[in-house]
Amino acid sequence: AVGKDHPIKGTLSLDDYLRYPHAVAHFGLDTRTVEEADIERQGIAIRDHLLIPGFSGLFYQLNGTQLIATVQRRLAALLAPSAGVRILEPPVKLPILRETLIWHRRNDDDPGHQWLRKLLIDTAEKLKEDTAQRA
Protein backbone atom coordinates (compact mmCIF):
# COMPACT_ATOMS: atom_id res chain seq x y z
CA ALA A 1 0.00 0.00 0.00
CA VAL A 2 1.18 3.53 -0.79
CA GLY A 3 -0.26 7.01 -0.39
CA LYS A 4 -2.40 8.31 -3.23
CA ASP A 5 0.34 10.78 -4.24
CA HIS A 6 3.26 8.35 -3.92
CA PRO A 7 5.80 8.73 -6.77
CA ILE A 8 5.42 5.04 -7.75
CA LYS A 9 2.95 4.75 -10.62
CA GLY A 10 1.85 1.44 -12.06
CA THR A 11 3.79 -1.68 -11.11
CA LEU A 12 5.90 -1.82 -7.95
CA SER A 13 9.35 -3.16 -8.83
CA LEU A 14 11.71 -4.79 -6.34
CA ASP A 15 14.09 -1.84 -6.78
CA ASP A 16 11.29 0.59 -5.86
CA TYR A 17 10.21 -1.62 -2.96
CA LEU A 18 13.73 -1.47 -1.53
CA ARG A 19 14.38 2.19 -2.37
CA TYR A 20 11.49 3.71 -0.42
CA PRO A 21 11.05 3.66 3.38
CA HIS A 22 8.45 1.35 4.89
CA ALA A 23 5.77 1.62 7.56
CA VAL A 24 5.91 -1.66 9.48
CA ALA A 25 3.47 -3.18 12.00
CA HIS A 26 5.41 -3.67 15.23
CA PHE A 27 4.31 -5.92 18.10
CA GLY A 28 7.40 -5.85 20.30
CA LEU A 29 11.12 -6.53 20.05
CA ASP A 30 10.80 -10.32 19.95
CA THR A 31 7.86 -10.49 17.55
CA ARG A 32 8.00 -10.43 13.76
CA THR A 33 5.06 -10.50 11.40
CA VAL A 34 4.62 -13.28 8.86
CA GLU A 35 5.46 -10.77 6.13
CA GLU A 36 8.67 -9.63 7.84
CA ALA A 37 9.86 -13.19 8.43
CA ASP A 38 9.19 -14.26 4.86
CA ILE A 39 10.81 -11.17 3.35
CA GLU A 40 13.91 -11.82 5.48
CA ARG A 41 13.95 -15.50 4.39
CA GLN A 42 14.12 -14.29 0.80
CA GLY A 43 17.25 -12.31 1.67
CA ILE A 44 15.52 -8.94 1.31
CA ALA A 45 16.41 -6.27 3.86
CA ILE A 46 14.03 -3.40 4.54
CA ARG A 47 16.34 -0.66 5.82
CA ASP A 48 14.37 2.46 6.70
CA HIS A 49 11.09 2.00 8.46
CA LEU A 50 8.51 3.60 10.71
CA LEU A 51 7.18 1.26 13.41
CA ILE A 52 3.41 1.34 13.95
CA PRO A 53 1.72 -0.70 16.75
CA GLY A 54 -0.68 -2.69 14.53
CA PHE A 55 -1.67 -3.28 10.92
CA SER A 56 -4.68 -1.00 10.61
CA GLY A 57 -2.70 2.08 11.66
CA LEU A 58 -0.27 1.59 8.78
CA PHE A 59 -2.78 2.87 6.23
CA TYR A 60 -3.18 6.21 7.97
CA GLN A 61 0.56 6.93 7.90
CA LEU A 62 0.97 6.72 4.12
CA ASN A 63 -0.63 9.80 2.55
CA GLY A 64 1.78 12.66 2.06
CA THR A 65 4.81 10.39 2.50
CA GLN A 66 6.96 8.08 0.42
CA LEU A 67 6.29 5.19 2.81
CA ILE A 68 5.30 1.72 1.61
CA ALA A 69 3.35 -0.72 3.81
CA THR A 70 3.17 -4.47 3.18
CA VAL A 71 -0.22 -5.64 4.45
CA GLN A 72 -2.71 -8.46 4.08
CA ARG A 73 -4.81 -8.22 0.93
CA ARG A 74 -8.18 -8.50 2.72
CA LEU A 75 -7.29 -5.78 5.25
CA ALA A 76 -5.99 -3.57 2.45
CA ALA A 77 -9.25 -3.91 0.52
CA LEU A 78 -11.21 -3.01 3.64
CA LEU A 79 -9.19 0.02 4.80
CA ALA A 80 -7.70 1.50 1.63
CA PRO A 81 -10.84 3.43 0.58
CA SER A 82 -11.22 5.22 3.92
CA ALA A 83 -7.48 5.93 4.18
CA GLY A 84 -7.26 7.12 0.57
CA VAL A 85 -4.32 4.90 -0.32
CA ARG A 86 -3.46 2.84 -3.39
CA ILE A 87 -2.90 -0.90 -3.30
CA LEU A 88 -0.09 -2.35 -5.43
CA GLU A 89 0.98 -5.95 -5.94
CA PRO A 90 4.14 -6.64 -3.94
CA PRO A 91 7.25 -7.48 -5.97
CA VAL A 92 8.01 -10.36 -3.59
CA LYS A 93 6.12 -13.62 -3.26
CA LEU A 94 4.48 -13.84 0.16
CA PRO A 95 2.82 -16.89 1.71
CA ILE A 96 -0.88 -17.19 2.39
CA LEU A 97 -1.54 -16.19 5.98
CA ARG A 98 -2.58 -19.21 8.02
CA GLU A 99 -4.28 -18.94 11.38
CA THR A 100 -4.30 -21.65 14.05
CA LEU A 101 -6.60 -22.22 17.01
CA ILE A 102 -4.86 -23.39 20.16
CA TRP A 103 -6.52 -24.03 23.51
CA HIS A 104 -5.92 -25.93 26.72
CA ARG A 105 -7.42 -29.42 26.79
CA ARG A 106 -9.47 -28.50 29.87
CA ASN A 107 -11.62 -26.44 27.46
CA ASP A 108 -12.26 -29.26 24.99
CA ASP A 109 -15.74 -30.01 26.36
CA ASP A 110 -16.70 -26.51 27.47
CA PRO A 111 -19.88 -25.57 25.53
CA GLY A 112 -18.97 -21.89 25.26
CA HIS A 113 -15.49 -22.73 24.05
CA GLN A 114 -16.87 -25.24 21.55
CA TRP A 115 -19.29 -22.60 20.25
CA LEU A 116 -16.51 -20.03 19.83
CA ARG A 117 -14.21 -22.50 18.03
CA LYS A 118 -17.03 -23.50 15.67
CA LEU A 119 -17.87 -19.84 14.98
CA LEU A 120 -14.24 -19.05 14.16
CA ILE A 121 -13.86 -22.11 11.92
CA ASP A 122 -17.16 -21.46 10.11
CA THR A 123 -16.24 -17.81 9.56
CA ALA A 124 -12.82 -18.74 8.22
CA GLU A 125 -14.37 -21.28 5.84
CA LYS A 126 -16.84 -18.65 4.59
CA LEU A 127 -13.99 -16.18 3.97
CA LYS A 128 -12.07 -18.90 2.14
CA GLU A 129 -15.09 -19.65 -0.09
CA ASP A 130 -15.65 -15.95 -0.80
CA THR A 131 -12.00 -15.53 -1.76
CA ALA A 132 -12.09 -18.59 -4.05
CA GLN A 133 -15.21 -17.27 -5.82
CA ARG A 134 -13.51 -13.91 -6.51
CA ALA A 135 -10.36 -15.54 -7.90
mmCIF file of C-alpha atoms in Angstrom, residues 6-129:
data_model
loop_
_atom_site.group_PDB
_atom_site.id
_atom_site.type_symbol
_atom_site.label_atom_id
_atom_site.label_comp_id
_atom_site.label_asym_id
_atom_site.label_seq_id
_atom_site.Cartn_x
_atom_site.Cartn_y
_atom_site.Cartn_z
ATOM 1 C CA HIS A 6 3.263 8.347 -3.918
ATOM 2 C CA PRO A 7 5.799 8.726 -6.766
ATOM 3 C CA ILE A 8 5.417 5.041 -7.753
ATOM 4 C CA LYS A 9 2.952 4.754 -10.618
ATOM 5 C CA GLY A 10 1.853 1.444 -12.059
ATOM 6 C CA THR A 11 3.788 -1.678 -11.112
ATOM 7 C CA LEU A 12 5.899 -1.822 -7.951
ATOM 8 C CA SER A 13 9.353 -3.158 -8.832
ATOM 9 C CA LEU A 14 11.707 -4.794 -6.335
ATOM 10 C CA ASP A 15 14.085 -1.840 -6.778
ATOM 11 C CA ASP A 16 11.291 0.592 -5.858
ATOM 12 C CA TYR A 17 10.213 -1.624 -2.960
ATOM 13 C CA LEU A 18 13.726 -1.469 -1.534
ATOM 14 C CA ARG A 19 14.378 2.194 -2.374
ATOM 15 C CA TYR A 20 11.487 3.713 -0.425
ATOM 16 C CA PRO A 21 11.049 3.658 3.380
ATOM 17 C CA HIS A 22 8.450 1.351 4.893
ATOM 18 C CA ALA A 23 5.773 1.624 7.560
ATOM 19 C CA VAL A 24 5.912 -1.662 9.481
ATOM 20 C CA ALA A 25 3.472 -3.184 12.003
ATOM 21 C CA HIS A 26 5.413 -3.673 15.226
ATOM 22 C CA PHE A 27 4.312 -5.916 18.096
ATOM 23 C CA GLY A 28 7.405 -5.852 20.301
ATOM 24 C CA LEU A 29 11.117 -6.526 20.054
ATOM 25 C CA ASP A 30 10.799 -10.322 19.951
ATOM 26 C CA THR A 31 7.860 -10.492 17.547
ATOM 27 C CA ARG A 32 8.000 -10.429 13.755
ATOM 28 C CA THR A 33 5.063 -10.498 11.400
ATOM 29 C CA VAL A 34 4.622 -13.281 8.857
ATOM 30 C CA GLU A 35 5.457 -10.767 6.131
ATOM 31 C CA GLU A 36 8.672 -9.630 7.836
ATOM 32 C CA ALA A 37 9.859 -13.187 8.429
ATOM 33 C CA ASP A 38 9.193 -14.265 4.858
ATOM 34 C CA ILE A 39 10.807 -11.173 3.346
ATOM 35 C CA GLU A 40 13.911 -11.816 5.481
ATOM 36 C CA ARG A 41 13.947 -15.503 4.392
ATOM 37 C CA GLN A 42 14.123 -14.293 0.805
ATOM 38 C CA GLY A 43 17.249 -12.311 1.669
ATOM 39 C CA ILE A 44 15.521 -8.943 1.311
ATOM 40 C CA ALA A 45 16.415 -6.268 3.859
ATOM 41 C CA ILE A 46 14.034 -3.401 4.539
ATOM 42 C CA ARG A 47 16.345 -0.663 5.820
ATOM 43 C CA ASP A 48 14.373 2.457 6.700
ATOM 44 C CA HIS A 49 11.087 1.995 8.464
ATOM 45 C CA LEU A 50 8.509 3.596 10.711
ATOM 46 C CA LEU A 51 7.178 1.264 13.414
ATOM 47 C CA ILE A 52 3.411 1.339 13.954
ATOM 48 C CA PRO A 53 1.718 -0.701 16.745
ATOM 49 C CA GLY A 54 -0.675 -2.687 14.535
ATOM 50 C CA PHE A 55 -1.665 -3.280 10.921
ATOM 51 C CA SER A 56 -4.681 -1.002 10.614
ATOM 52 C CA GLY A 57 -2.700 2.077 11.664
ATOM 53 C CA LEU A 58 -0.275 1.590 8.778
ATOM 54 C CA PHE A 59 -2.783 2.874 6.229
ATOM 55 C CA TYR A 60 -3.184 6.211 7.966
ATOM 56 C CA GLN A 61 0.564 6.928 7.897
ATOM 57 C CA LEU A 62 0.974 6.717 4.119
ATOM 58 C CA ASN A 63 -0.628 9.796 2.548
ATOM 59 C CA GLY A 64 1.778 12.662 2.062
ATOM 60 C CA THR A 65 4.809 10.389 2.500
ATOM 61 C CA GLN A 66 6.961 8.080 0.416
ATOM 62 C CA LEU A 67 6.286 5.188 2.809
ATOM 63 C CA ILE A 68 5.305 1.715 1.611
ATOM 64 C CA ALA A 69 3.345 -0.721 3.809
ATOM 65 C CA THR A 70 3.173 -4.467 3.179
ATOM 66 C CA VAL A 71 -0.216 -5.642 4.448
ATOM 67 C CA GLN A 72 -2.712 -8.465 4.079
ATOM 68 C CA ARG A 73 -4.813 -8.215 0.934
ATOM 69 C CA ARG A 74 -8.180 -8.499 2.720
ATOM 70 C CA LEU A 75 -7.293 -5.784 5.254
ATOM 71 C CA ALA A 76 -5.993 -3.572 2.451
ATOM 72 C CA ALA A 77 -9.254 -3.908 0.519
ATOM 73 C CA LEU A 78 -11.210 -3.012 3.644
ATOM 74 C CA LEU A 79 -9.185 0.019 4.800
ATOM 75 C CA ALA A 80 -7.696 1.502 1.625
ATOM 76 C CA PRO A 81 -10.838 3.426 0.578
ATOM 77 C CA SER A 82 -11.216 5.221 3.920
ATOM 78 C CA ALA A 83 -7.476 5.934 4.176
ATOM 79 C CA GLY A 84 -7.255 7.124 0.571
ATOM 80 C CA VAL A 85 -4.315 4.899 -0.316
ATOM 81 C CA ARG A 86 -3.463 2.837 -3.390
ATOM 82 C CA ILE A 87 -2.897 -0.899 -3.300
ATOM 83 C CA LEU A 88 -0.089 -2.350 -5.427
ATOM 84 C CA GLU A 89 0.979 -5.949 -5.944
ATOM 85 C CA PRO A 90 4.141 -6.641 -3.937
ATOM 86 C CA PRO A 91 7.250 -7.480 -5.966
ATOM 87 C CA VAL A 92 8.009 -10.362 -3.590
ATOM 88 C CA LYS A 93 6.116 -13.623 -3.260
ATOM 89 C CA LEU A 94 4.483 -13.845 0.164
ATOM 90 C CA PRO A 95 2.820 -16.893 1.705
ATOM 91 C CA ILE A 96 -0.875 -17.186 2.386
ATOM 92 C CA LEU A 97 -1.537 -16.192 5.981
ATOM 93 C CA ARG A 98 -2.576 -19.212 8.015
ATOM 94 C CA GLU A 99 -4.280 -18.942 11.380
ATOM 95 C CA THR A 100 -4.299 -21.653 14.045
ATOM 96 C CA LEU A 101 -6.603 -22.224 17.005
ATOM 97 C CA ILE A 102 -4.862 -23.389 20.164
ATOM 98 C CA TRP A 103 -6.517 -24.028 23.514
ATOM 99 C CA HIS A 104 -5.920 -25.926 26.722
ATOM 100 C CA ARG A 105 -7.416 -29.422 26.791
ATOM 101 C CA ARG A 106 -9.465 -28.503 29.865
ATOM 102 C CA ASN A 107 -11.623 -26.438 27.463
ATOM 103 C CA ASP A 108 -12.256 -29.263 24.990
ATOM 104 C CA ASP A 109 -15.738 -30.012 26.360
ATOM 105 C CA ASP A 110 -16.701 -26.505 27.473
ATOM 106 C CA PRO A 111 -19.885 -25.565 25.531
ATOM 107 C CA GLY A 112 -18.969 -21.891 25.263
ATOM 108 C CA HIS A 113 -15.489 -22.725 24.050
ATOM 109 C CA GLN A 114 -16.872 -25.244 21.545
ATOM 110 C CA TRP A 115 -19.293 -22.596 20.246
ATOM 111 C CA LEU A 116 -16.509 -20.034 19.829
ATOM 112 C CA ARG A 117 -14.215 -22.501 18.031
ATOM 113 C CA LYS A 118 -17.028 -23.495 15.674
ATOM 114 C CA LEU A 119 -17.869 -19.840 14.985
ATOM 115 C CA LEU A 120 -14.235 -19.046 14.159
ATOM 116 C CA ILE A 121 -13.857 -22.110 11.918
ATOM 117 C CA ASP A 122 -17.164 -21.460 10.109
ATOM 118 C CA THR A 123 -16.238 -17.808 9.558
ATOM 119 C CA ALA A 124 -12.815 -18.739 8.220
ATOM 120 C CA GLU A 125 -14.372 -21.278 5.839
ATOM 121 C CA LYS A 126 -16.836 -18.651 4.591
ATOM 122 C CA LEU A 127 -13.993 -16.178 3.970
ATOM 123 C CA LYS A 128 -12.071 -18.895 2.136
ATOM 124 C CA GLU A 129 -15.090 -19.653 -0.088
#
